[in-house]
Coordinates of C-alpha atoms in Angstrom, one line a residue:
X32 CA 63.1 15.7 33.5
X33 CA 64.9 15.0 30.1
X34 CA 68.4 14.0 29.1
X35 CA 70.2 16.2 27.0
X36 CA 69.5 16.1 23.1
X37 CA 72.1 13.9 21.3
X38 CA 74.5 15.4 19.4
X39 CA 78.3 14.9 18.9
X40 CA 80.4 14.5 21.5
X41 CA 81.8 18.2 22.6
X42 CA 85.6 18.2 23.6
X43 CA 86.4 21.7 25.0
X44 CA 90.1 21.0 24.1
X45 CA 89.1 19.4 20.8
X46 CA 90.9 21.0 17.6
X47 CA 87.4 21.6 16.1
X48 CA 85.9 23.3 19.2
X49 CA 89.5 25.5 19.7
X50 CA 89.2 27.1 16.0
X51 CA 86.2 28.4 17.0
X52 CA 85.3 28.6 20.8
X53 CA 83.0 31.4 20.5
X54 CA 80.6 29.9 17.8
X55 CA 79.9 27.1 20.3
X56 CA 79.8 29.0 23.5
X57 CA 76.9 31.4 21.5
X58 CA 74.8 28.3 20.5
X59 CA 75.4 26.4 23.4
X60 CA 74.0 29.4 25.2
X61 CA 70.9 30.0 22.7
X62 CA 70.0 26.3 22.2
X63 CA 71.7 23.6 25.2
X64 CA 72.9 26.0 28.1
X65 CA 73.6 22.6 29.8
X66 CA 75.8 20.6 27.6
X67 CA 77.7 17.2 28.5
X68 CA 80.6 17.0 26.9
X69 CA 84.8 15.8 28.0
X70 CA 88.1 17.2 28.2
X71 CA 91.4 15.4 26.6
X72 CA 93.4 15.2 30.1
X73 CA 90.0 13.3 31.7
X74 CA 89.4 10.6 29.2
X75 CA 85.8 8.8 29.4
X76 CA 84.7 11.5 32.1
X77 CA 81.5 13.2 31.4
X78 CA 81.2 16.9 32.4
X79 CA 78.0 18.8 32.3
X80 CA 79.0 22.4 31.0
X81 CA 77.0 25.7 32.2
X82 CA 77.3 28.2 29.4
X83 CA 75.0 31.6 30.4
X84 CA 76.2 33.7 32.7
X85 CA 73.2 33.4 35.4
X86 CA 74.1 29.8 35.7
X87 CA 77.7 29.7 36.1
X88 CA 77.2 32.6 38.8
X89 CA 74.7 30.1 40.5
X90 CA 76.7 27.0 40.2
X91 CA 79.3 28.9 42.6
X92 CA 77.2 29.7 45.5
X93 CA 75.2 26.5 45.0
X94 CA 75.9 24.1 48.1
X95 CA 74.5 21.4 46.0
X96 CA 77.8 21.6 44.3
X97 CA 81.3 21.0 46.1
X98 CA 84.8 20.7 44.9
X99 CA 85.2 17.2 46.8
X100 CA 83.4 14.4 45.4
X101 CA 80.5 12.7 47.2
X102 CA 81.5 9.8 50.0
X103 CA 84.9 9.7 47.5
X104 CA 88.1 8.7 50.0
X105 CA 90.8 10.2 48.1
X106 CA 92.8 8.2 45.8
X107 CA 96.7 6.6 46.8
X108 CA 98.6 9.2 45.5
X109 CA 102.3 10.1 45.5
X110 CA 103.0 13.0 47.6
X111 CA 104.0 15.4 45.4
X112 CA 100.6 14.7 43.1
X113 CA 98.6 14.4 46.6
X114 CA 99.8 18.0 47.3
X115 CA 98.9 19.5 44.1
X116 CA 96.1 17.6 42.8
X117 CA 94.5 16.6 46.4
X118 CA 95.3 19.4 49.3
X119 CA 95.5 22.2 47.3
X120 CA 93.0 25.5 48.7
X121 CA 91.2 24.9 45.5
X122 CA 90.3 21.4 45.6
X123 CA 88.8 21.9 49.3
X124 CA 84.7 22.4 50.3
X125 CA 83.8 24.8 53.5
X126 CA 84.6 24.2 56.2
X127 CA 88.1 23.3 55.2
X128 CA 88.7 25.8 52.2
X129 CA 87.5 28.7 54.9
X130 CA 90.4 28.0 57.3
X131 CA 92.8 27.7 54.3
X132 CA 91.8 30.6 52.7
X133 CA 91.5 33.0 56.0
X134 CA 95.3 31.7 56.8
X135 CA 96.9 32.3 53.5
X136 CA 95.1 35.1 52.9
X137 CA 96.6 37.1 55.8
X138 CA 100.1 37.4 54.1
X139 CA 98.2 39.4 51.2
X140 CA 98.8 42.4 52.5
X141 CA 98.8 45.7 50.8
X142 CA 102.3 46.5 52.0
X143 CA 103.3 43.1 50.7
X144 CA 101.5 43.5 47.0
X145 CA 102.8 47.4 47.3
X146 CA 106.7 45.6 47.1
X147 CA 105.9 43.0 44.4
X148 CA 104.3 46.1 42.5
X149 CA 107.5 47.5 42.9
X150 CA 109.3 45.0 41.5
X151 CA 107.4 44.4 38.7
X152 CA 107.9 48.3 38.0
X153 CA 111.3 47.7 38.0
X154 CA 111.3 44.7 36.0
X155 CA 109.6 46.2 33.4
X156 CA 111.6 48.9 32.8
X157 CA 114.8 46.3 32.2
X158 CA 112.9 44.4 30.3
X159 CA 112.1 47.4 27.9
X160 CA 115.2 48.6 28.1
X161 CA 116.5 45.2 26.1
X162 CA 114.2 46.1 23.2
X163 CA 115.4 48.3 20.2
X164 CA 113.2 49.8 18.3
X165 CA 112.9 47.9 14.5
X166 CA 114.0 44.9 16.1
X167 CA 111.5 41.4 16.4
X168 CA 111.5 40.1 19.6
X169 CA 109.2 37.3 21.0
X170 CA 107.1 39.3 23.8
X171 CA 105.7 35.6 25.2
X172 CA 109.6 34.7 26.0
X173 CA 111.3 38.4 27.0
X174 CA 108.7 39.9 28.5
X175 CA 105.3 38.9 29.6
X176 CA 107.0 35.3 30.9
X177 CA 109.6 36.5 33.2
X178 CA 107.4 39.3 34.9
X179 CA 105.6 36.4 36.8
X180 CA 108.4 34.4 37.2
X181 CA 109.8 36.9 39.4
X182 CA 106.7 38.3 41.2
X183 CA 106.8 34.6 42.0
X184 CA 110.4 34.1 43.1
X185 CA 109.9 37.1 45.0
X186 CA 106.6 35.8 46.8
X187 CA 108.6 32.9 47.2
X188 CA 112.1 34.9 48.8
X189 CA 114.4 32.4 46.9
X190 CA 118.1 33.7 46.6
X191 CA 119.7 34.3 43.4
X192 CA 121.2 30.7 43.2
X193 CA 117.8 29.0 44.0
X194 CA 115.7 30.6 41.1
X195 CA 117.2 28.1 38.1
X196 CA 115.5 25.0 39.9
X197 CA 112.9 26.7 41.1
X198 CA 112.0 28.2 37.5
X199 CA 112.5 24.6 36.2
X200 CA 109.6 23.5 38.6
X201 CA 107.2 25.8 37.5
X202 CA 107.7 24.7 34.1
X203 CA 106.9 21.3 35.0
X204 CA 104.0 22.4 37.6
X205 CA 102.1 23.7 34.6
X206 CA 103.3 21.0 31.9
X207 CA 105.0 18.0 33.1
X208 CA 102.7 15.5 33.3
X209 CA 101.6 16.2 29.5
X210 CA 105.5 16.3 28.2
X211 CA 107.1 13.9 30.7
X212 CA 104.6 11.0 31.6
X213 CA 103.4 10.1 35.0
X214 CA 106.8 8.3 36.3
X215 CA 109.1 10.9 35.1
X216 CA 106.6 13.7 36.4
X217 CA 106.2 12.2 39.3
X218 CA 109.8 11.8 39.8
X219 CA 111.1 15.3 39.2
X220 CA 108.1 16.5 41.5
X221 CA 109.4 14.9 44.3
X222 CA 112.7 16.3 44.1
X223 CA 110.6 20.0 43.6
X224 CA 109.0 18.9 46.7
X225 CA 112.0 18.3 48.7
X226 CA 113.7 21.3 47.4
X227 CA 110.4 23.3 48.6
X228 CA 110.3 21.9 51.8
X229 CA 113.5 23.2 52.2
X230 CA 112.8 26.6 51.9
X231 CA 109.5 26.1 53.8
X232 CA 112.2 24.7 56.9
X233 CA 114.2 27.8 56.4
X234 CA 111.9 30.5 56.7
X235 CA 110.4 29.0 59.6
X236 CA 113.9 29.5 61.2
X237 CA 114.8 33.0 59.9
X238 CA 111.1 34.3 58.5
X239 CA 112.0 37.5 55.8
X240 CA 109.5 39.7 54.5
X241 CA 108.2 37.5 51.8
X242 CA 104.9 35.9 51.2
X243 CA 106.0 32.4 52.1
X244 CA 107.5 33.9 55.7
X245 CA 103.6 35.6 56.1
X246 CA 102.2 31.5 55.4
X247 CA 104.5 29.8 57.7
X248 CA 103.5 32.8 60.2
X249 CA 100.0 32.9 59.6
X250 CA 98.0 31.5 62.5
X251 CA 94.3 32.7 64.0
X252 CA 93.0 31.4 66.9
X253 CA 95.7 29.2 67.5
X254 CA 95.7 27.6 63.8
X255 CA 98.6 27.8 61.6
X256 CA 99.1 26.1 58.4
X257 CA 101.2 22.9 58.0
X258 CA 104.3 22.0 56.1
X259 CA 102.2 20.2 53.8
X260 CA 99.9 23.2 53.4
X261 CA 101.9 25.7 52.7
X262 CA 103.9 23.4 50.1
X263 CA 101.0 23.0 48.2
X264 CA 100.1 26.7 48.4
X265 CA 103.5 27.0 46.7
X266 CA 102.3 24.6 44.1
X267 CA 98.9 26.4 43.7
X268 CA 100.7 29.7 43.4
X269 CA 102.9 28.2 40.8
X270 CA 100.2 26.5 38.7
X271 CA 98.0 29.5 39.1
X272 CA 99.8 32.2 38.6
X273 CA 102.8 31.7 36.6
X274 CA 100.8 30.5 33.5
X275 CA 97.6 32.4 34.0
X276 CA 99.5 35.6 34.2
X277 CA 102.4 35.5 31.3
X278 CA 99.3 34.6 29.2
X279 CA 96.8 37.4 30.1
X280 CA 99.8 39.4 29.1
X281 CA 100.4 38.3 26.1
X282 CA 96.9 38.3 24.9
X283 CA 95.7 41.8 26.5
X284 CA 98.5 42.8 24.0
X285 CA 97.5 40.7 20.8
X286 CA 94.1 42.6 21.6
X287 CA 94.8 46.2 21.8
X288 CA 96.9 45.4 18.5
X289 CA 94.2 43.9 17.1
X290 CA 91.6 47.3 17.9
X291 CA 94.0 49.9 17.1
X292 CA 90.9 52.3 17.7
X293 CA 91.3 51.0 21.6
X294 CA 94.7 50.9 21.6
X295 CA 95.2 54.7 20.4
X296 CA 92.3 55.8 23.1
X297 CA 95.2 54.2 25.9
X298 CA 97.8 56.1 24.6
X299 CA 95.5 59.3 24.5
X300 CA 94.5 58.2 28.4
X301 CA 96.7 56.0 30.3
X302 CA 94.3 56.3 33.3
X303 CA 92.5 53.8 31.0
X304 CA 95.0 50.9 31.6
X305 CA 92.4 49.2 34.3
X306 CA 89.5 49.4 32.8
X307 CA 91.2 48.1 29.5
X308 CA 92.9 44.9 32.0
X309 CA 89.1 44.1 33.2
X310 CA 87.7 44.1 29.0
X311 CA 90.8 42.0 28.3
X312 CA 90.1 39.7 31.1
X313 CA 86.3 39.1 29.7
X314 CA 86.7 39.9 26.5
X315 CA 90.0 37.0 25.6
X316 CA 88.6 34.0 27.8
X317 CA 92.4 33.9 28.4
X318 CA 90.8 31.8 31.5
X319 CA 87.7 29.7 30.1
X320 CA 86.6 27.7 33.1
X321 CA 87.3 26.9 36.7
X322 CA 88.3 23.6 38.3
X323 CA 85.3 20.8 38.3
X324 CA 82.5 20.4 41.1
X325 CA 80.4 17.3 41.9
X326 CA 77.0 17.7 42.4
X327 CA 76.4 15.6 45.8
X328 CA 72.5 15.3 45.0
X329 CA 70.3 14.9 42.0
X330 CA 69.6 18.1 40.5
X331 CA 66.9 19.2 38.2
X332 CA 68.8 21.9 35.9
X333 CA 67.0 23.4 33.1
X334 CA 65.4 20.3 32.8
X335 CA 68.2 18.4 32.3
X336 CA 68.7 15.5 35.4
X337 CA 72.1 16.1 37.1
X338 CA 73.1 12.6 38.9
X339 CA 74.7 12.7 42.1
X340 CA 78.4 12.8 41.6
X341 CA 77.9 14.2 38.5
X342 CA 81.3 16.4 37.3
X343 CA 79.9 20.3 36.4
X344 CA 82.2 22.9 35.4
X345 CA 80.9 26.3 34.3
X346 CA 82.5 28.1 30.4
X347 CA 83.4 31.6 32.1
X348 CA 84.6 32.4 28.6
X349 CA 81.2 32.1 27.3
X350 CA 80.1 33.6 30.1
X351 CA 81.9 36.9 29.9
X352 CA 80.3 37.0 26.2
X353 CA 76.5 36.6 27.0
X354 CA 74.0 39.2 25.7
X355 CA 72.2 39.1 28.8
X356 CA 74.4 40.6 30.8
X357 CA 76.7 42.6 28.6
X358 CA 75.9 45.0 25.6
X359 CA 77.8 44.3 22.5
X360 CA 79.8 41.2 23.9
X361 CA 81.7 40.4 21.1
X362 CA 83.0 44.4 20.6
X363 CA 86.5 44.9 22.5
X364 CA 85.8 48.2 24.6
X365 CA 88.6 49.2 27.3
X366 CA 86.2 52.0 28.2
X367 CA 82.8 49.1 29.4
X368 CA 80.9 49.9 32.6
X369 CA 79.8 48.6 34.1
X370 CA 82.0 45.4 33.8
X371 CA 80.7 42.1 36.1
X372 CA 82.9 39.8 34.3
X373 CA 83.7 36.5 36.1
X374 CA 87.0 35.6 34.5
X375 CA 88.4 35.2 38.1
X376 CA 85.2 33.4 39.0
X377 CA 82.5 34.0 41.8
X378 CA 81.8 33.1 45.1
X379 CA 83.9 30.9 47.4
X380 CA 86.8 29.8 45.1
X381 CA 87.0 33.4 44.3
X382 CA 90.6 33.5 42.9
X383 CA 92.3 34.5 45.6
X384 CA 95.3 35.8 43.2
X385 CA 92.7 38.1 40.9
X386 CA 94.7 41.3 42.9
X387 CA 98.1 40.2 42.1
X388 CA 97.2 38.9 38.2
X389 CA 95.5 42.4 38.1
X390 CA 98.3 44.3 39.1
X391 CA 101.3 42.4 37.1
X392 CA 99.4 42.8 33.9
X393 CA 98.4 46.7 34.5
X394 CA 101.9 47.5 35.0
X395 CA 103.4 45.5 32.4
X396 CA 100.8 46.5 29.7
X397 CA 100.6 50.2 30.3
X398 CA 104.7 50.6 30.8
X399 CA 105.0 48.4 27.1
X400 CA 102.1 50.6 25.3
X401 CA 104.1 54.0 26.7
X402 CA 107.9 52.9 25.7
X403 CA 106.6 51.8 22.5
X404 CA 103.6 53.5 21.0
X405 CA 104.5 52.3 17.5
X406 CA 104.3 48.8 18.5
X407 CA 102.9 46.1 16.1
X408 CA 102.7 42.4 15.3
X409 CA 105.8 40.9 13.5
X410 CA 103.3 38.7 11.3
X411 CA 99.9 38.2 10.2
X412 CA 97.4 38.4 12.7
X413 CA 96.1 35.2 11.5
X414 CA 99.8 33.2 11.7
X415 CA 99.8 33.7 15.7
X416 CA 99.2 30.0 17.0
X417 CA 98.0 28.8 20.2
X418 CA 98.5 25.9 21.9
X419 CA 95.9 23.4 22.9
X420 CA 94.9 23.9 25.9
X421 CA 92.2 23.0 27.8
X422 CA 90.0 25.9 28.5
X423 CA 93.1 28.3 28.9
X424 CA 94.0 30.7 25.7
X425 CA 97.7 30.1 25.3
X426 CA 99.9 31.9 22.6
X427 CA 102.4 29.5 21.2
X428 CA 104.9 32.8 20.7
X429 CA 104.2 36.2 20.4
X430 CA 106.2 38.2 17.4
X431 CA 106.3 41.6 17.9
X432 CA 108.0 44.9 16.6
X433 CA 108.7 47.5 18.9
X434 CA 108.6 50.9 17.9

């Protein structure tokens, strides 16, 4: 076995590597499809990146791999961090992540996604209604952000008075710890956590017809999830789909205006809408990884040694790109099939979201496409910003004309 070839350190989050993702994803997988690099937010951690497509489908049905780290007790944490960064579904390996998953999965169903659907219809239409024709708006802010916030306040069955602090929480689920620091973060999360407990307490009493009423309901076989359980749920919910989805949004859109060609084929077929959400999904790496496993043995990858306890996160951005698996990867084609992307990732870990993400952005997409055919960028192409992120495409603003 060999040790990777030297070379400069890669940092996925790096201002050299997010100018031009794509470059290194194709030589990464041509030359080093294993490729040890680091991430900002993990400072001194090594992670072995899998860039082809084969491998990142492997590493999620690989027992070798867990989410947990080998013989690791858990670190002292506060609870509000312990909940999101320790019990969350996503952090947990089988047999654990397959009782979480089976409970919160039962409130998923498709009368429950039929009513958010519904809503999002709805909201849409307001939305759109707000925009006049000539006028800039920014579609980040007025449009594709508050479609998830409410699919989430609905999830969450929060009364009109509740949604200010719960909307405040979300912001600092996804960002706090980055603008706050940990003692502030840490603070404000504990009041979040309170206030969710809370609500958790209530529907318990007087369940609704809301996802979080299905979770505190959910049982099989005589289990039933925890307080803490469903709180982080919440959390996950939050940090999963609030961001995720406002920016798949926002860059479906940037692409269809970018391939007017693609763009004038939706307006000639709306039918077309979900196939053009799937090449959106592959095509802008809006989600370019998934959370980190741990190998828990030595492992012999492309003849690269993997130590036990080794961090290992596969690049589903490059993946979604690799000529292996998909003809003219770097073309933009709503009309691709077949289409085996794995932006929402494989196996297990599956995101169990993908169906509600799906559904917000096919709604909100087609209905803004329809009210406004004329629609276009309010600047260059090339003045649109993101922010750095790691391993998530993030529009810093999206400037937009309706017409």
């Amino acid at each position: 076995m060999t040790t990777p070839p030297p070379e400069a350190t890669l940092v996925v989050d790096g201002p050299e590597f997010l100018a031009d993702p794509h470059t290194h994803y194709d030589r990464m997988r041509r030359e080093t499809p294993i490729r040890v690099g680091r991430i900002s937010v993990l400072p001194g951690q090594d992670i072995h990146f899998l860039a082809r497509y084969a491998d990142c489908v492997a590493l999620t049905t690989d027992t070798r791999f867990r989410r947990a780290l080998p013989d690791g007790a858990p670190q002292p944490l506060p609870e509000a961090l312990r909940l999101l960064a320790v019990d969350s579904m996503i952090l947990k390996d089988d047999p654990e992540h397959r009782r979480l998953r089976r409970l919160v999965s039962r409130p998923f169903t498709p009368q429950a996604v039929g009513r958010l659907a519904e809503r999002v219809q709805e909201v849409t239409g307001a939305l759109l209604d707000g925009f006049l024709p000539g006028r800039p708006v920014d579609l980040q802010q007025a449009y594709a952000l508050p479609i998830p916030v409410t699919v989430i306040s609905e999830m969450v069955g929060l009364a009109p008075d509740e949604r200010t602090t719960f909307h405040e929480g979300m912001r600092l689920l996804v960002g706090g710890l980055a603008t706050l620091g940990m003692d502030e973060a840490v603070r404000r999360m504990e009041e979040l956590t309170g206030f969710v407990r809370g609500l958790v307490a209530r529907r318990r009493r007087a369940p609704g017809e809301d996802i979080m009423s299905g979770l505190v309901q959910a049982s099989d076989d005589g289990e039933a999830l925890t307080d803490d359980e469903v709180v982080a749920m919440v959390f996950l919910l939050v940090a999963a789909g609030y961001e995720t989805t406002y920016n798949l949004i926002g860059n479906g859109v940037v692409a269809l205006l970018g391939h007017p060609d693609q763009l004038a084929r939706l307006h000639r077929d709306p039918e077309l809408i979900d196939g053009a959400v799937e090449e959106i999904l592959r095509w802008t790496g809006t989600i370019g990884g998934t959370k980190p496993t741990y190998a828990h043995e030595d492992v012999d990858w492309h003849g690269v040694r993997i130590p036990r306890g080794a961090m290992m996160m596969p690049l589903l951005a490059s993946a979604n790109r690799d000529p292996a698996v998909f003809d003219r990867p770097d073309e933009f084609d709503i009309t691709r099939s077949p289409n085996p992307h794995i932006a929402f990732s494989k196996g297990a870990h599956f995101c169990l979201g993908a169906s509600l993400a799906r559904m917000e952005a096919r709604i909100a997409i087609g209905n803004l496409v329809a009210r406004f055919p004329g629609l276009r960028l309010a600047v260059d192409p090339a003045a649109l910003r993101t922010l750095p992120s790691p391993l998530m495409l993030r529009l810093d603003g999206l400037p937009v004309v309706p017409g």
